[in-house]
Short mmCIF file of C-alpha atoms in Angstrom, two decimals:
data_model
loop_
_atom_site.label_atom_id
_atom_site.label_comp_id
_atom_site.label_asym_id
_atom_site.label_seq_id
_atom_site.Cartn_x
_atom_site.Cartn_y
_atom_site.Cartn_z
CA MET A 1 162.56 -15.44 78.91
CA ASN A 2 161.01 -12.23 79.10
CA ASN A 3 157.04 -12.17 79.71
CA PRO A 4 155.82 -9.51 80.07
CA LYS A 5 152.13 -8.38 81.64
CA THR A 6 149.22 -8.59 78.67
CA ASP A 7 146.96 -5.57 78.65
CA THR A 8 143.93 -6.95 78.24
CA ALA A 9 141.72 -4.05 77.40
CA ALA A 10 144.33 -3.79 74.08
CA THR A 11 143.96 -7.35 73.18
CA SER A 12 140.34 -8.31 73.89
CA ILE A 13 139.20 -6.00 71.56
CA GLN A 14 139.51 -6.69 67.32
CA HIS A 15 139.73 -4.41 64.90
CA ASP A 16 139.16 -4.20 61.58
CA PHE A 17 138.38 -1.13 58.73
CA PHE A 18 136.09 -1.49 55.35
CA TYR A 19 134.48 0.74 52.86
CA VAL A 20 131.13 1.15 51.80
CA GLY A 21 128.95 2.83 49.19
CA GLY A 22 130.50 5.20 46.96
CA GLN A 23 129.91 5.01 42.50
CA TYR A 24 132.13 5.06 39.93
CA VAL A 25 131.33 8.36 37.60
CA GLY A 26 132.76 10.07 35.08
CA PRO A 27 133.75 9.22 31.78
CA PRO A 28 134.28 5.82 30.99
CA ASP A 29 138.35 6.86 30.21
CA GLY A 30 138.24 8.77 33.87
CA GLN A 31 135.92 7.23 35.89
CA VAL A 32 137.05 7.66 39.90
CA MET A 33 134.60 6.69 43.06
CA SER A 34 132.49 8.63 44.26
CA GLY A 35 130.65 8.87 47.97
CA GLN A 36 132.15 5.49 49.56
CA MET A 37 132.61 6.05 53.48
CA TYR A 38 135.17 4.21 55.21
CA VAL A 39 133.87 2.34 58.61
CA GLU A 40 135.89 1.08 61.71
CA VAL A 41 135.27 -1.83 63.52
CA LEU A 42 135.94 -2.49 66.72
CA THR A 43 134.49 -5.79 67.74
CA PRO A 44 135.24 -7.65 71.77
CA CYS A 45 136.14 -11.11 72.12
CA GLN A 46 133.02 -11.55 73.46
CA VAL A 47 129.80 -9.32 72.19
CA THR A 48 127.31 -8.75 74.82
CA ARG A 49 124.96 -6.38 73.27
CA PRO A 50 122.42 -7.31 71.54
CA TYR A 51 122.86 -4.27 69.03
CA PRO A 52 126.04 -2.41 67.89
CA LEU A 53 126.62 1.25 68.36
CA VAL A 54 127.65 2.81 65.23
CA PHE A 55 128.94 6.72 66.38
CA ILE A 56 128.93 9.53 63.72
CA HIS A 57 131.02 12.19 64.37
CA GLY A 58 130.46 16.68 63.78
CA THR A 59 131.80 18.99 61.62
CA ALA A 60 135.73 19.09 61.49
CA GLN A 61 136.16 15.84 63.18
CA THR A 62 136.30 11.31 62.07
CA ALA A 63 136.20 8.30 63.19
CA THR A 64 139.00 9.39 65.36
CA ASN A 65 136.71 11.57 67.83
CA TRP A 66 135.60 8.30 69.76
CA LEU A 67 139.10 6.01 69.99
CA LYS A 68 140.13 8.72 72.35
CA THR A 69 140.72 12.09 74.10
CA PRO A 70 143.26 14.56 73.80
CA ASP A 71 144.22 14.68 76.99
CA GLY A 72 144.89 10.57 76.46
CA ARG A 73 142.49 8.64 78.09
CA PRO A 74 140.15 5.94 76.10
CA GLY A 75 137.38 7.55 74.15
CA TRP A 76 133.87 6.27 73.57
CA ALA A 77 134.34 3.94 71.15
CA THR A 78 137.20 1.98 73.75
CA ILE A 79 134.78 2.08 76.34
CA PHE A 80 131.65 0.65 75.07
CA ALA A 81 133.69 -1.86 73.16
CA GLN A 82 135.02 -3.35 76.52
CA MET A 83 130.93 -3.41 77.75
CA GLY A 84 129.93 -6.28 75.22
CA TYR A 85 129.13 -3.47 72.27
CA GLN A 86 130.63 -4.02 68.84
CA VAL A 87 130.97 -0.55 67.36
CA TYR A 88 131.48 1.15 64.28
CA LEU A 89 132.96 4.28 63.78
CA VAL A 90 132.68 6.08 60.67
CA ASP A 91 134.42 8.46 58.36
CA GLN A 92 131.83 10.95 56.35
CA PRO A 93 132.19 10.26 52.85
CA ALA A 94 134.48 13.43 51.25
CA ARG A 95 136.04 13.34 55.13
CA GLY A 96 139.16 12.01 55.94
CA ARG A 97 140.40 8.59 54.65
CA SER A 98 136.63 8.66 52.49
CA ALA A 99 137.79 10.59 49.53
CA TRP A 100 137.06 14.48 48.55
CA HIS A 101 137.36 14.69 44.91
CA ALA A 102 137.11 18.14 44.30
CA GLN A 103 135.33 18.57 40.72
CA ILE A 104 132.23 15.93 42.21
CA ASP A 105 132.06 16.92 46.03
CA GLY A 106 132.37 20.50 45.90
CA GLU A 107 134.06 23.01 48.49
CA LEU A 108 135.44 22.24 51.36
CA GLY A 109 135.41 24.07 54.92
CA VAL A 110 137.55 24.45 57.81
CA VAL A 111 137.28 25.79 61.44
CA PRO A 112 139.59 28.05 62.30
CA VAL A 113 141.44 28.25 66.15
CA ALA A 114 139.05 31.16 67.37
CA VAL A 115 136.25 29.25 66.96
CA VAL A 116 137.34 26.06 68.80
CA GLU A 117 138.42 28.10 70.91
CA ARG A 118 135.12 30.51 71.85
CA PHE A 119 132.65 27.46 70.75
CA PHE A 120 134.33 24.19 72.04
CA THR A 121 137.25 24.75 74.57
CA ALA A 122 137.54 28.47 76.27
CA THR A 123 133.87 28.65 75.96
CA ALA A 124 134.21 30.24 79.76
CA GLN A 125 133.90 34.13 78.67
CA ALA A 126 131.76 33.33 75.89
CA PRO A 127 128.52 35.18 75.73
CA TRP A 128 125.19 33.02 75.32
CA PRO A 129 124.41 32.84 79.72
CA GLN A 130 125.29 29.06 80.52
CA ALA A 131 128.76 29.76 78.78
CA GLY A 132 130.63 31.00 82.70
CA LYS A 133 129.29 27.01 84.16
CA HIS A 134 132.45 25.37 81.16
CA THR A 135 134.45 23.51 83.23
CA GLN A 136 135.57 20.05 82.58
CA TRP A 137 137.57 20.93 79.17
CA PRO A 138 140.63 19.00 80.20
CA GLY A 139 143.76 21.81 79.95
CA THR A 140 143.18 25.73 79.32
CA GLY A 141 141.95 25.15 76.21
CA ARG A 142 143.43 27.45 74.21
CA LYS A 143 146.58 27.81 71.96
CA GLY A 144 149.59 26.13 72.75
CA ASP A 145 148.19 24.22 75.24
CA PRO A 146 149.24 20.66 74.15
CA VAL A 147 145.56 19.10 75.30
CA PHE A 148 144.52 21.77 73.01
CA ASP A 149 146.96 21.45 70.29
CA ALA A 150 146.48 17.51 69.98
CA PHE A 151 142.65 17.94 69.44
CA TYR A 152 143.15 21.20 66.58
CA ALA A 153 145.38 18.89 65.32
CA SER A 154 143.05 16.06 64.08
CA GLN A 155 140.31 19.02 62.33
CA VAL A 156 139.66 18.48 58.54
CA PRO A 157 138.44 19.98 56.23
CA TYR A 158 134.71 19.41 55.40
CA VAL A 159 131.90 19.50 52.48
CA ALA A 160 129.91 22.89 53.26
CA ASP A 161 127.39 22.02 51.43
CA THR A 162 125.17 20.94 54.27
CA ALA A 163 122.14 19.93 51.56
CA ASN A 164 125.38 17.71 49.99
CA SER A 165 127.27 16.15 53.74
CA GLN A 166 123.29 14.95 54.19
CA ARG A 167 122.20 13.50 50.63
CA LEU A 168 126.14 11.54 50.52
CA PHE A 169 125.73 10.40 54.34
CA GLN A 170 122.32 8.91 53.92
CA ALA A 171 123.28 7.25 51.17
CA ALA A 172 126.63 5.39 52.68
CA GLY A 173 124.77 4.87 56.18
CA MET A 174 122.17 3.37 53.85
CA ALA A 175 124.58 1.05 52.52
CA LEU A 176 126.00 0.35 55.94
CA LEU A 177 123.20 -0.56 57.60
CA ASP A 178 122.45 -3.02 54.99
CA LYS A 179 126.12 -4.79 55.23
CA ILE A 180 125.65 -4.76 59.22
CA GLY A 181 122.01 -5.11 59.76
CA GLU A 182 119.97 -3.77 63.05
CA ALA A 183 122.03 -0.88 65.10
CA ILE A 184 121.82 1.98 67.82
CA LEU A 185 123.38 5.78 66.14
CA ILE A 186 125.05 7.75 67.87
CA THR A 187 125.10 11.65 66.39
CA HIS A 188 126.87 14.11 67.48
CA SER A 189 126.69 17.64 66.87
CA GLN A 190 126.57 18.35 62.75
CA SER A 191 125.32 14.69 62.56
CA GLY A 192 122.44 15.12 64.57
CA PRO A 193 119.89 15.04 61.39
CA TYR A 194 121.38 11.63 59.79
CA GLY A 195 119.80 9.91 62.94
CA TRP A 196 116.48 11.05 61.31
CA LEU A 197 117.38 10.92 58.15
CA LEU A 198 118.95 7.64 58.37
CA ALA A 199 116.45 6.13 60.16
CA ASP A 200 113.62 7.56 58.44
CA VAL A 201 114.77 5.32 55.24
CA ARG A 202 115.57 2.23 57.04
CA PRO A 203 113.70 2.38 60.38
CA GLN A 204 113.49 -1.36 60.29
CA ARG A 205 117.76 -0.83 60.81
CA VAL A 206 118.18 1.41 63.29
CA LYS A 207 116.67 0.83 67.04
CA ALA A 208 118.02 3.40 68.56
CA VAL A 209 119.24 6.97 68.61
CA VAL A 210 121.12 8.99 70.89
CA ALA A 211 121.85 12.61 68.94
CA ILE A 212 124.38 14.05 71.71
CA GLU A 213 123.80 18.22 70.99
CA PRO A 214 122.46 17.81 67.29
CA GLN A 215 122.57 20.43 64.76
CA GLY A 216 119.35 23.16 65.50
CA PRO A 217 117.14 24.11 65.60
CA PRO A 218 114.47 23.51 63.57
CA VAL A 219 112.96 25.20 60.81
CA VAL A 220 115.80 28.02 60.87
CA ASN A 221 118.76 26.89 61.54
CA MET A 222 120.20 29.56 63.06
CA SER A 223 124.67 29.98 63.17
CA MET A 224 126.41 29.38 66.29
CA GLN A 225 127.39 33.63 65.79
CA SER A 226 123.74 34.67 65.74
CA ALA A 227 122.21 32.17 68.48
CA VAL A 228 125.22 33.07 70.96
CA LYS A 229 124.71 36.77 70.77
CA GLY A 230 120.93 35.73 72.13
CA ASP A 231 119.23 36.74 68.31
CA SER A 232 115.17 35.02 68.75
CA PRO A 233 114.64 32.29 65.89
CA VAL A 234 111.93 35.39 65.58
CA GLN A 235 114.67 37.57 64.25
CA GLU A 236 114.96 34.89 61.01
CA HIS A 237 113.49 33.84 58.70
CA PRO A 238 111.34 30.52 59.67
CA GLN A 239 112.33 28.69 56.06
CA LYS A 240 115.74 28.51 55.81
CA ARG A 241 115.94 24.38 56.33
CA ARG A 242 112.78 23.43 54.27
CA TRP A 243 112.44 19.95 56.34
CA GLY A 244 112.37 21.66 59.25
CA ILE A 245 114.93 19.07 61.06
CA ALA A 246 116.72 18.35 58.13
CA ASP A 247 117.88 20.14 54.49
CA ILE A 248 117.30 17.67 52.38
CA PRO A 249 113.55 15.72 52.38
CA LEU A 250 111.87 13.32 55.42
CA THR A 251 108.91 11.65 54.80
CA TYR A 252 106.25 13.00 56.17
CA GLU A 253 102.33 11.98 56.63
CA PRO A 254 100.40 14.28 54.76
CA PHE A 255 103.31 14.33 52.04
CA LEU A 256 104.83 17.24 52.01
CA ARG A 257 104.58 18.31 47.73
CA ASP A 258 107.51 20.10 45.81
CA ASP A 259 104.96 23.33 45.69
CA GLU A 260 104.90 23.32 49.98
CA GLU A 261 106.27 24.47 52.54
CA LEU A 262 105.96 23.42 56.52
CA SER A 263 104.09 26.13 58.05
CA VAL A 264 105.03 27.08 60.94
CA VAL A 265 104.65 29.02 64.68
CA LEU A 266 106.63 30.69 67.20
CA ASN A 267 106.41 28.50 70.17
CA PRO A 268 106.90 31.04 73.54
CA ALA A 269 106.03 28.21 75.70
CA ARG A 270 110.09 27.05 76.58
CA VAL A 271 111.05 31.11 76.52
CA ARG A 272 113.46 32.23 79.91
CA ALA A 273 116.00 33.76 80.31
CA ASP A 274 118.25 31.00 79.45
CA ARG A 275 116.68 29.13 76.03
CA LEU A 276 115.03 30.57 73.06
CA PRO A 277 112.02 29.71 71.38
CA GLY A 278 112.15 27.23 69.04
CA TRP A 279 110.15 27.18 65.76
CA LEU A 280 106.78 24.64 66.36
CA GLN A 281 104.46 23.15 62.82
CA GLN A 282 101.10 24.80 62.60
CA GLU A 283 98.20 22.11 64.04
CA PRO A 284 97.51 19.83 62.91
CA ALA A 285 101.30 19.22 62.52
CA ARG A 286 102.56 16.53 59.96
CA GLN A 287 104.07 13.43 61.00
CA LEU A 288 107.08 12.06 60.82
CA VAL A 289 106.03 9.41 60.18
CA ASN A 290 108.90 6.92 59.59
CA LEU A 291 110.32 7.68 63.48
CA GLU A 292 107.51 6.90 65.24
CA ALA A 293 108.95 3.28 66.91
CA VAL A 294 112.24 4.99 67.13
CA PRO A 295 113.40 5.68 70.33
CA PHE A 296 115.88 8.95 70.08
CA LEU A 297 117.27 10.21 73.20
CA ILE A 298 118.71 14.08 73.40
CA VAL A 299 121.43 14.42 75.32
CA THR A 300 122.65 18.50 76.22
CA GLY A 301 125.68 19.85 78.47
CA GLU A 302 124.68 22.72 80.47
CA ALA A 303 127.38 24.80 79.80
CA SER A 304 127.41 24.68 76.00
CA PHE A 305 125.73 26.48 73.38
CA HIS A 306 123.60 23.87 72.63
CA ALA A 307 121.39 24.58 76.05
CA LEU A 308 120.10 27.66 74.11
CA TYR A 309 117.53 25.98 72.00
CA ASP A 310 118.50 22.00 71.75
CA HIS A 311 114.50 22.04 73.52
CA ALA A 312 113.55 23.24 70.25
CA THR A 313 114.90 20.47 68.22
CA HIS A 314 112.65 17.74 71.21
CA ASP A 315 109.54 19.30 70.74
CA TYR A 316 109.16 19.70 67.23
CA LEU A 317 110.28 15.74 67.09
CA GLN A 318 107.62 15.15 69.30
CA GLN A 319 105.21 17.29 68.14
CA ALA A 320 105.37 15.05 64.66
CA GLY A 321 105.06 11.79 66.68
CA VAL A 322 108.26 10.97 67.01
CA PRO A 323 108.81 9.15 70.48
CA VAL A 324 111.79 11.54 71.63
CA THR A 325 113.38 12.53 75.24
CA HIS A 326 115.52 14.99 76.18
CA TRP A 327 118.32 14.97 78.91
CA TYR A 328 119.83 17.68 80.26
CA LEU A 329 123.09 16.14 81.84
CA GLU A 330 123.63 19.05 84.93
CA ASP A 331 119.72 16.33 86.03
CA PHE A 332 121.96 13.83 86.49
CA GLY A 333 124.56 15.19 88.80
CA LEU A 334 126.96 15.56 85.43
CA THR A 335 127.86 19.57 85.36
CA GLY A 336 130.12 21.38 83.64
CA ASN A 337 130.47 20.27 79.98
CA GLY A 338 130.32 22.14 76.98
CA HIS A 339 129.69 21.03 73.05
CA MET A 340 132.31 18.33 72.85
CA LEU A 341 131.14 15.82 75.35
CA MET A 342 133.00 12.25 74.39
CA LEU A 343 136.26 14.72 74.76
CA GLU A 344 135.69 16.56 78.41
CA ARG A 345 137.03 15.38 81.74
CA ASN A 346 133.92 13.07 82.71
CA SER A 347 133.31 11.98 79.69
CA HIS A 348 133.91 7.98 81.06
CA ASP A 349 130.13 8.96 83.09
CA ILE A 350 128.33 10.92 80.22
CA ALA A 351 129.30 7.08 78.82
CA GLN A 352 127.92 5.54 81.60
CA LEU A 353 125.05 7.46 81.48
CA LEU A 354 124.14 6.83 77.73
CA HIS A 355 124.53 2.81 78.32
CA ARG A 356 121.57 2.79 81.01
CA TRP A 357 119.42 4.92 78.56
CA ILE A 358 120.63 2.28 75.64
CA ALA A 359 120.40 -0.85 77.13
CA ASP A 360 116.96 0.13 78.38
CA GLN A 361 115.89 0.28 74.55
#
């Protein structure tokens, strides 16, 4: 009788899924459910960590981002589950396995191959100052390379309206935390604002937030194209993002009325050849009072276009009374990373570094 070797890494983690949120909309004879969110669950046989992790993907991505790297290595979801964390992975509402309705959720966007190559996978020749340091993507990063093709195959359409995406997730995220209780959020890129938006409405449930290269910078929401060309935020109208670090309301003290805008000033103190200036509030700064007890960590890769401006997000949050830490990975000996930290060659080392911070919280 055959006695095959047991894969303990696979058998020690239980998989499940459920949906949260959503509501019935439309006429009585044609109602559909809208706004629901798919949630995948990885539970180690022995949960040894006090709080679960909720992983929230970025633009054009789904929960598969966290399950496995495109070259076949274990993803962060598996790594953290093997550390004893219960792990929740979401497909943002109207994305992936979370239903999208054309008549309700609006226009979809897609990310072309050339954009993925230029900003994420083959950035060494890109025009931002740090780009030439990018060495950690597994493979050539170009169309036709098996690793790139596996990654690009995972890209999906996404709701093009940023504010609508934030509203949809905030509602579904509240439903998730109401179901599972206290948790630590790990966001990436486009979902960066989801961390402060969810902590703003559920401050007692969000125990900490790890923001991997969060969407930014504050106030202007510069496009990737304008940032990598070296355009300064001073060239942009400073009120494109009315709530500073989000496109939908946050709880400021003093309260920001509907007829008001944040008063902002350019902060030249952080300007250097490979950093852009960022906007701060004019003093006295309004405080993000619901975030003042939630620890935040912003993580930036050495070679990413985010190295141009993630410091501005840190400075904005800090000025608003938020306990925030900003890590540049090269300061910890982790060099050569682009924007997709969870998929690159040293992703396991980055996960171990994040675990140290999470455990401290």
